[in-house]
């Protein structure tokens, strides 16, 4: 059971988490928590301040966040639990102070110090959550995730070493689980083989949960967040948007690019490897069932499952007669993007042209300059990608007709269909996106 930052943002959120964990206490849960909301950002800002030499203000800026922790402890614990958390907090206070001084003096590599500093968000949240659970009569125990999750030394975005991590997780956690204890771990944080603190990259707590769940061959991995699972479309556009009951791993991966709220495919890979279901649920509305992500989605009568979109997209079109019958042309184009470290999202080709979409246009001038050597280049900005995800879209006849007849008066500037049988992607002008989404949602999800 992984709880994100907003699920542990204050005392009432912690109290809700305790009840959610209690609800699963018969099922041998393992709890993974993110830092309290905004704490990771605050630690990064403090690190930056210390880097500029201002370790005093770095330290002062964390005070309000320490107080948020203290307040939770005061409200939800007492006696031994409160005291034991206070000791942890005082320790963190002292250690962070020393780390900031080191940053200012550059006495260790900065990336290493940065991970050591940001790790306190999850360290403190996991200690606090364990004490809160104990105070509520749950048999919880905080376990330092750095003893279990072993990574390479890529500070800030370390990659777990799977075999070692799996062994350690089993060795440390299985006996506790058998004894009826509930292990509570901080997500996101890990350690290198030599024992230095590392982190798995922003949002890495989901990854920690998947690693632990996979190592233990858990029955289910639950990601508790502040939205009720994955929705049929953006609720800011259609208030009628509703929770999708089940998605396949493949569909979830297609959707991940579009919504920050959806899981990153990399982070659930360990679950995918062992076919473990991942449930996304809302800690603010625990009784709602959320979305289940499964190896294969159930065959539902509803072919279209979700309509996702992303605005701020730029299309580049490269046209060249030289492309006809030539080999190496595509590769020459893609190499330019590689050189400028720019991600391409959707690609379509004809015999003499290539169209592609970009989200990040920081290097666009240089890219266009290089592409001009290969052919004519046209740029269209302020576009939006719309991605329709469903089951067996490629094999369902008439689906394209249904989609495009619903929006027959809208100009579609690019269509991509077929690479994956679960998605149909196309591009429209940004100012038309909300109308398009509304109409498609009505067409595919209106219950009449
Ligand atoms: N606390 C970390 C972050 O904000 C990790 C996480 O929340 O998953 O990125
Ligand atoms: Mg997250």
Coordinates of C-alpha atoms and ligand atoms in Angstrom, one line a residue:
X1 CA 0.0 0.0 0.0
X2 CA 1.7 3.2 -1.2
X3 CA 0.6 6.6 0.0
X4 CA 1.5 9.7 -2.0
X5 CA 2.4 13.1 -0.5
X6 CA -1.2 14.4 -0.5
X7 CA -2.3 11.3 1.3
X8 CA -0.1 12.2 4.2
X9 CA -0.3 16.0 4.0
X10 CA -1.6 16.7 7.5
X11 CA -3.1 15.0 10.6
X12 CA -6.4 14.2 9.2
X13 CA -4.8 12.7 6.1
X14 CA -2.6 10.5 8.4
X15 CA -5.7 9.5 10.4
X16 CA -7.4 8.4 7.1
X17 CA -4.3 6.4 6.1
X18 CA -4.4 4.6 9.5
X19 CA -8.0 3.5 8.9
X20 CA -7.2 2.4 5.3
X21 CA -4.3 0.3 6.6
X22 CA -6.6 -1.1 9.3
X23 CA -9.0 -2.1 6.7
X24 CA -6.3 -4.3 5.1
X25 CA -4.7 -5.5 8.3
X26 CA -5.9 -9.1 7.8
X27 CA -4.2 -9.2 4.4
X28 CA -0.6 -8.7 5.6
X29 CA 0.0 -5.2 4.2
X30 CA 3.3 -3.5 3.7
X31 CA 3.1 0.3 3.7
X32 CA 5.3 2.6 1.6
X33 CA 4.9 6.3 2.1
X34 CA 6.1 9.4 0.2
X35 CA 7.2 12.5 2.0
X36 CA 4.5 14.8 3.3
X37 CA 3.3 17.0 0.4
X38 CA 5.7 19.9 -0.5
X39 CA 8.5 18.6 1.7
X40 CA 10.6 17.2 -1.1
X41 CA 10.4 20.5 -3.0
X42 CA 11.3 22.4 0.2
X43 CA 14.4 20.1 0.8
X44 CA 15.5 20.7 -2.8
X45 CA 15.1 24.5 -2.4
X46 CA 17.0 24.3 0.8
X47 CA 19.8 22.4 -0.9
X48 CA 19.9 25.1 -3.6
X49 CA 20.2 27.8 -1.0
X50 CA 23.0 26.0 0.7
X51 CA 24.7 25.6 -2.6
X52 CA 24.7 29.4 -3.0
X53 CA 26.4 29.6 0.4
X54 CA 23.3 30.5 2.4
X55 CA 23.0 27.5 4.7
X56 CA 21.3 29.4 7.4
X57 CA 18.3 30.3 5.3
X58 CA 18.4 26.8 3.9
X59 CA 17.8 25.6 7.4
X60 CA 15.3 28.2 8.4
X61 CA 13.1 27.4 5.4
X62 CA 12.6 23.9 6.7
X63 CA 11.3 25.0 10.1
X64 CA 7.6 25.2 9.0
X65 CA 7.8 21.7 7.5
X66 CA 9.3 20.3 10.7
X67 CA 6.4 22.0 12.5
X68 CA 3.9 20.3 10.3
X69 CA 5.4 16.9 11.3
X70 CA 5.3 17.9 15.0
X71 CA 1.7 18.9 14.7
X72 CA 0.7 15.5 13.3
X73 CA 2.6 13.8 16.1
X74 CA 1.0 16.0 18.7
X75 CA -2.5 15.4 17.3
X76 CA -2.3 11.7 16.7
X77 CA 0.2 10.2 19.1
X78 CA 1.2 10.6 22.6
X79 CA 3.5 9.2 25.2
X80 CA 6.2 6.8 23.9
X81 CA 5.2 7.2 20.2
X82 CA 5.3 11.0 20.3
X83 CA 8.6 11.0 22.2
X84 CA 10.2 8.5 19.8
X85 CA 9.2 10.6 16.8
X86 CA 10.5 13.7 18.5
X87 CA 13.9 12.1 18.8
X88 CA 13.9 11.3 15.1
X89 CA 13.0 14.8 14.2
X90 CA 15.7 16.3 16.5
X91 CA 18.2 13.9 14.8
X92 CA 17.1 15.0 11.3
X93 CA 17.4 18.6 12.4
X94 CA 21.0 18.1 13.5
X95 CA 22.0 16.0 10.5
X96 CA 20.5 18.3 8.0
X97 CA 22.3 21.2 9.5
X98 CA 25.6 19.4 9.1
X99 CA 24.7 18.4 5.5
X100 CA 23.9 22.0 4.6
X101 CA 27.3 23.1 5.9
X102 CA 28.9 20.4 3.8
X103 CA 27.1 21.6 0.8
X104 CA 28.3 25.1 1.3
X105 CA 31.8 23.9 1.8
X106 CA 31.5 21.3 -1.1
X107 CA 33.1 18.7 1.2
X108 CA 31.5 15.8 -0.7
X109 CA 30.1 15.5 -4.2
X110 CA 27.0 17.7 -4.5
X111 CA 24.7 15.1 -6.1
X112 CA 25.5 12.8 -3.2
X113 CA 24.7 15.4 -0.6
X114 CA 21.5 16.3 -2.4
X115 CA 20.2 12.8 -2.2
X116 CA 21.2 12.6 1.4
X117 CA 19.3 15.8 2.1
X118 CA 16.1 15.0 0.1
X119 CA 15.9 11.6 1.7
X120 CA 14.8 13.1 5.0
X121 CA 11.3 13.8 3.5
X122 CA 10.6 10.0 3.3
X123 CA 12.6 9.1 6.4
X124 CA 10.5 11.4 8.5
X125 CA 7.2 10.6 6.9
X126 CA 7.8 6.9 7.4
X127 CA 8.8 7.3 11.1
X128 CA 5.8 9.5 11.7
X129 CA 3.4 7.1 10.0
X130 CA 4.7 4.1 11.9
X131 CA 4.2 6.0 15.2
X132 CA 0.7 7.1 14.2
X133 CA -0.2 3.5 13.3
X134 CA 1.2 2.2 16.6
X135 CA -0.8 4.9 18.5
X136 CA -3.8 3.5 16.7
X137 CA -3.1 0.0 17.9
X138 CA -1.7 -1.3 14.7
X139 CA 1.3 -3.5 14.9
X140 CA 3.5 -1.3 12.7
X141 CA 7.3 -1.0 12.5
X142 CA 9.4 1.5 10.5
X143 CA 12.0 -0.1 8.3
X144 CA 14.7 2.0 6.7
X145 CA 14.2 1.4 2.9
X146 CA 17.9 2.1 2.4
X147 CA 18.6 -1.3 3.9
X148 CA 16.3 -3.0 1.3
X149 CA 16.5 -1.2 -2.0
X150 CA 20.0 -1.3 -3.5
X151 CA 20.8 0.8 -6.5
X152 CA 23.7 2.0 -8.8
X153 CA 25.4 5.3 -8.0
X154 CA 23.4 7.5 -10.4
X155 CA 22.4 10.0 -7.7
X156 CA 19.1 11.6 -8.2
X157 CA 17.8 8.9 -10.6
X158 CA 19.4 5.7 -9.3
X159 CA 18.5 2.4 -10.9
X160 CA 17.7 -0.5 -8.6
X161 CA 19.7 -3.7 -8.7
X162 CA 16.8 -6.1 -8.9
X163 CA 18.3 -9.4 -7.7
X164 CA 19.9 -7.9 -4.6
X165 CA 16.9 -5.8 -3.8
X166 CA 14.6 -8.8 -4.1
X167 CA 16.7 -10.9 -1.7
X168 CA 17.0 -8.2 0.9
X169 CA 13.3 -7.3 0.8
X170 CA 12.4 -11.0 1.3
X171 CA 15.0 -11.5 4.0
X172 CA 14.0 -8.5 6.0
X173 CA 10.3 -8.2 5.5
X174 CA 9.0 -11.8 5.3
X175 CA 9.7 -12.7 8.9
X176 CA 8.0 -9.5 10.1
X177 CA 5.0 -10.1 8.0
X178 CA 4.8 -13.7 9.3
X179 CA 4.9 -12.4 12.8
X180 CA 1.9 -10.2 12.0
X181 CA 3.8 -6.9 11.9
X182 CA 3.1 -4.1 9.4
X183 CA 6.4 -2.8 7.9
X184 CA 6.3 0.9 7.1
X185 CA 8.9 2.1 4.6
X186 CA 9.8 5.5 3.0
X187 CA 9.4 5.4 -0.8
X188 CA 11.9 7.0 -3.2
X189 CA 15.0 6.4 -1.1
X190 CA 17.5 3.7 -1.5
X191 CA 21.2 3.1 -1.1
X192 CA 24.2 2.2 -3.2
X193 CA 26.1 -1.0 -2.6
X194 CA 28.6 1.0 -0.5
X195 CA 25.7 2.3 1.6
X196 CA 25.4 5.9 0.3
X197 CA 21.9 7.3 0.2
X198 CA 20.4 7.4 -3.3
X199 CA 17.0 8.4 -4.7
X200 CA 15.0 6.8 -7.5
X201 CA 14.0 10.1 -9.2
X202 CA 11.0 12.4 -8.6
X203 CA 7.8 10.4 -8.0
X204 CA 9.9 7.4 -7.2
X205 CA 7.8 6.2 -4.3
X206 CA 5.5 4.3 -6.8
X207 CA 8.6 2.6 -8.0
X208 CA 9.6 1.6 -4.5
X209 CA 6.1 0.2 -3.9
X210 CA 6.3 -1.9 -7.1
X211 CA 9.7 -3.2 -6.2
X212 CA 8.7 -4.3 -2.8
X213 CA 5.3 -5.7 -4.0
X214 CA 7.1 -7.7 -6.7
X215 CA 9.8 -9.0 -4.4
X216 CA 7.2 -10.3 -2.0
X217 CA 4.9 -11.5 -4.9
X218 CA 2.1 -9.5 -3.3
X219 CA -1.4 -10.1 -4.2
X220 CA -2.0 -6.5 -5.2
X221 CA -0.1 -3.2 -5.2
X222 CA -2.2 -0.3 -4.2
X223 CA -1.2 3.3 -5.1
X224 CA -3.2 5.6 -2.9
X225 CA -3.3 9.1 -4.3
X226 CA -5.7 12.1 -4.5
X227 CA -7.7 11.1 -7.5
X228 CA -10.1 8.2 -7.8
X229 CA -8.1 6.1 -10.2
X230 CA -7.7 6.8 -13.9
X231 CA -10.6 8.8 -15.4
X232 CA -12.3 8.6 -18.7
X233 CA -11.1 12.1 -19.6
X234 CA -10.0 15.3 -17.9
X235 CA -12.7 16.2 -15.4
X236 CA -11.9 19.9 -15.9
X237 CA -13.2 19.6 -19.4
X238 CA -16.1 17.1 -18.8
X239 CA -17.4 17.0 -15.2
X240 CA -19.1 13.8 -16.2
X241 CA -15.7 12.1 -16.4
X242 CA -15.7 8.9 -14.4
X243 CA -13.3 6.3 -13.0
X244 CA -12.3 3.5 -15.4
X245 CA -12.8 0.2 -13.6
X246 CA -10.0 -1.8 -15.3
X247 CA -7.1 -1.1 -17.6
X248 CA -4.4 -3.3 -19.0
X249 CA -0.8 -2.5 -18.3
X250 CA -0.4 -1.6 -22.0
X251 CA -3.3 0.8 -21.9
X252 CA -2.0 2.4 -18.7
X253 CA 1.3 2.8 -20.3
X254 CA -0.2 4.6 -23.3
X255 CA -2.1 6.9 -21.0
X256 CA 0.9 7.7 -18.8
X257 CA 2.3 10.2 -21.2
X258 CA -0.8 12.3 -21.0
X259 CA -1.6 12.6 -17.3
X260 CA 0.8 13.3 -14.6
X261 CA -1.6 11.6 -12.3
X262 CA -1.3 8.3 -14.1
X263 CA 1.5 5.9 -13.2
X264 CA 4.8 6.0 -15.1
X265 CA 5.1 2.7 -16.9
X266 CA 8.7 2.3 -15.7
X267 CA 7.6 2.5 -12.1
X268 CA 5.1 -0.4 -12.4
X269 CA 7.5 -2.6 -14.5
X270 CA 8.3 -4.8 -11.5
X271 CA 4.6 -5.4 -11.1
X272 CA 4.2 -6.2 -14.8
X273 CA 7.1 -8.7 -14.6
X274 CA 5.2 -10.7 -12.1
X275 CA 1.7 -10.0 -13.3
X276 CA 0.7 -8.3 -10.1
X277 CA -2.4 -6.1 -10.3
X278 CA -1.9 -2.5 -9.5
X279 CA -4.9 -0.6 -8.0
X280 CA -5.0 3.2 -8.1
X281 CA -7.3 4.6 -5.4
X282 CA -8.1 7.8 -3.6
X283 CA -7.2 8.1 0.0
X284 CA -9.7 11.0 0.4
X285 CA -12.5 8.7 -0.8
X286 CA -11.3 5.2 0.3
X287 CA -14.6 3.5 -0.2
X288 CA -14.5 4.1 -4.0
X289 CA -12.9 1.2 -5.8
X290 CA -10.5 3.1 -8.1
X291 CA -8.9 1.6 -11.2
X292 CA -7.4 -1.8 -11.4
X293 CA -4.5 -2.2 -13.8
X294 CA -4.2 -5.8 -14.8
X295 CA -2.0 -7.9 -17.2
X296 CA -5.0 -8.1 -19.5
X297 CA -8.0 -5.9 -19.2
X298 CA -11.3 -7.6 -19.0
X299 CA -13.2 -7.6 -22.2
X300 CA -15.8 -4.9 -21.7
X301 CA -18.6 -4.0 -23.9
X302 CA -17.1 -0.5 -24.0
X303 CA -14.4 -0.4 -26.6
X304 CA -13.2 3.1 -25.8
X305 CA -11.8 3.3 -22.2
X306 CA -10.3 6.7 -22.0
X307 CA -9.8 9.9 -24.0
X308 CA -6.6 11.6 -22.9
X309 CA -5.0 14.8 -24.3
X310 CA -2.1 17.1 -24.0
X311 CA -1.8 20.7 -25.1
X312 CA 1.2 22.8 -26.0
X313 CA 2.3 20.5 -28.7
X314 CA 4.3 21.5 -31.8
X315 CA 4.2 19.7 -35.1
X316 CA 7.2 19.6 -37.4
X317 CA 6.7 18.4 -41.0
X318 CA 9.7 17.5 -43.1
X319 CA 9.1 17.1 -46.9
X320 CA 11.7 15.9 -49.3
X321 CA 11.5 14.3 -52.8
X322 CA 14.8 12.7 -52.0
X323 CA 13.1 10.5 -49.4
X324 CA 11.3 8.5 -52.0
X325 CA 13.0 5.1 -52.4
X326 CA 15.9 6.2 -50.3
X327 CA 17.2 4.4 -47.2
X328 CA 18.8 6.1 -44.2
X329 CA 16.5 9.1 -44.5
X330 CA 14.5 8.5 -41.3
X331 CA 17.6 7.7 -39.4
X332 CA 19.2 11.0 -40.5
X333 CA 16.1 12.8 -39.2
X334 CA 16.0 11.0 -35.9
X335 CA 19.7 11.5 -35.4
X336 CA 19.1 15.3 -35.4
X337 CA 16.6 14.9 -32.5
X338 CA 19.0 12.7 -30.7
X339 CA 21.8 15.2 -31.0
X340 CA 19.5 17.9 -29.6
X341 CA 18.2 15.6 -26.9
X342 CA 14.6 16.2 -27.9
X343 CA 11.9 13.6 -27.4
X344 CA 9.6 12.9 -30.3
X345 CA 6.1 11.7 -29.3
X346 CA 3.9 10.9 -32.3
X347 CA 5.3 10.1 -35.8
X348 CA 3.6 9.6 -39.1
X349 CA 5.2 9.2 -42.5
X350 CA 4.2 9.2 -46.1
X351 CA 6.5 8.4 -49.1
X352 CA 8.0 11.9 -49.2
X353 CA 7.2 13.4 -45.8
X354 CA 7.5 12.9 -42.1
X355 CA 5.4 14.6 -39.5
X356 CA 6.2 14.5 -35.8
X357 CA 5.1 16.1 -32.6
X358 CA 7.2 17.6 -29.9
X359 CA 6.3 18.6 -26.4
X360 CA 9.6 20.3 -25.5
X361 CA 10.6 22.9 -28.0
X362 CA 13.7 24.3 -26.2
X363 CA 16.0 23.2 -29.1
X364 CA 13.6 23.8 -31.9
X365 CA 15.6 26.5 -33.7
X366 CA 18.7 24.4 -33.9
X367 CA 16.7 21.3 -34.9
X368 CA 14.9 23.1 -37.7
X369 CA 18.2 24.5 -38.9
X370 CA 19.6 20.9 -39.2
X371 CA 16.5 19.5 -40.7
X372 CA 16.5 22.1 -43.4
X373 CA 19.5 20.3 -44.9
X374 CA 17.3 17.3 -45.5
X375 CA 14.2 18.9 -46.8
X376 CA 11.6 21.5 -46.4
X377 CA 10.5 22.1 -42.8
X378 CA 7.2 23.5 -41.6
X379 CA 6.3 24.2 -38.0
X380 CA 2.8 24.3 -36.5
X381 CA 2.5 25.3 -32.9
X382 CA -0.4 25.4 -30.4
X383 CA -1.5 22.0 -31.2
X384 CA -3.0 19.3 -29.0
X385 CA -2.5 15.5 -29.1
X386 CA -5.6 13.5 -28.4
X387 CA -5.2 9.8 -27.5
X388 CA -8.1 7.4 -27.5
X389 CA -7.3 4.2 -25.6
X390 CA -9.4 1.2 -25.7
X391 CA -9.4 -2.6 -26.1
X392 CA -8.6 -4.0 -29.5
X393 CA -9.2 -0.6 -31.3
X394 CA -7.2 -1.8 -34.3
X395 CA -9.4 -4.9 -34.8
X396 CA -12.7 -3.1 -34.3
X397 CA -14.2 -2.1 -37.6
X398 CA -16.0 1.2 -37.8
X399 CA -14.2 2.7 -34.8
X400 CA -12.3 5.3 -36.8
X401 CA -15.5 6.3 -38.6
X402 CA -17.3 6.7 -35.3
X403 CA -14.5 8.9 -33.9
X404 CA -14.0 11.1 -36.9
X405 CA -17.7 11.4 -37.9
X406 CA -18.3 12.8 -34.3
X407 CA -15.8 15.6 -35.1
X408 CA -16.2 15.8 -38.9
X409 CA -16.0 19.6 -38.9
X410 CA -12.7 19.7 -37.1
X411 CA -9.4 19.7 -39.0
X412 CA -7.2 16.8 -38.0
X413 CA -3.6 17.5 -38.7
X414 CA -2.0 14.1 -38.0
X415 CA -3.3 10.6 -37.3
X416 CA -1.4 7.7 -35.9
X417 CA -3.0 4.3 -35.5
X418 CA -1.9 0.8 -35.5
X419 CA 1.4 0.5 -33.7
X420 CA -0.4 -0.6 -30.6
X421 CA -3.8 -2.1 -30.8
X422 CA -5.0 -0.2 -27.8
X423 CA -4.6 3.4 -29.0
X424 CA -5.6 5.8 -31.7
X425 CA -3.8 9.2 -31.6
X426 CA -4.5 12.3 -33.5
X427 CA -3.7 16.0 -33.4
X428 CA -6.0 19.0 -33.5
X429 CA -5.6 22.8 -32.9
X430 CA -5.3 23.6 -29.2
X431 CA -8.3 25.9 -29.2
X432 CA -10.5 23.1 -30.4
X433 CA -9.4 20.4 -27.9
X434 CA -12.0 21.0 -25.3
X435 CA -14.9 20.8 -27.8
X436 CA -13.4 17.7 -29.4
X437 CA -13.0 15.9 -26.0
X438 CA -16.5 16.9 -24.9
X439 CA -18.1 15.5 -28.1
X440 CA -16.1 12.3 -28.0
X441 CA -16.8 11.7 -24.4
X442 CA -20.5 12.2 -25.0
X443 CA -20.4 9.8 -28.0
X444 CA -18.6 7.0 -26.2
X445 CA -19.6 7.4 -22.5
X446 CA -23.0 8.9 -22.5
X447 CA -25.4 6.5 -20.8
X448 CA -28.7 7.2 -22.4
Ligands
LIG1 N1 8.8 12.6 -2.5 C1 9.3 12.3 -3.7 C2 8.8 13.4 -4.8 O1 8.2 14.3 -4.4 C3 8.9 10.9 -4.2 C4 7.4 10.7 -4.4 O2 6.6 11.4 -3.8 O3 7.1 9.7 -5.0 O4 9.2 13.3 -5.9
LIG2 MG1 3.5 10.7 -7.1

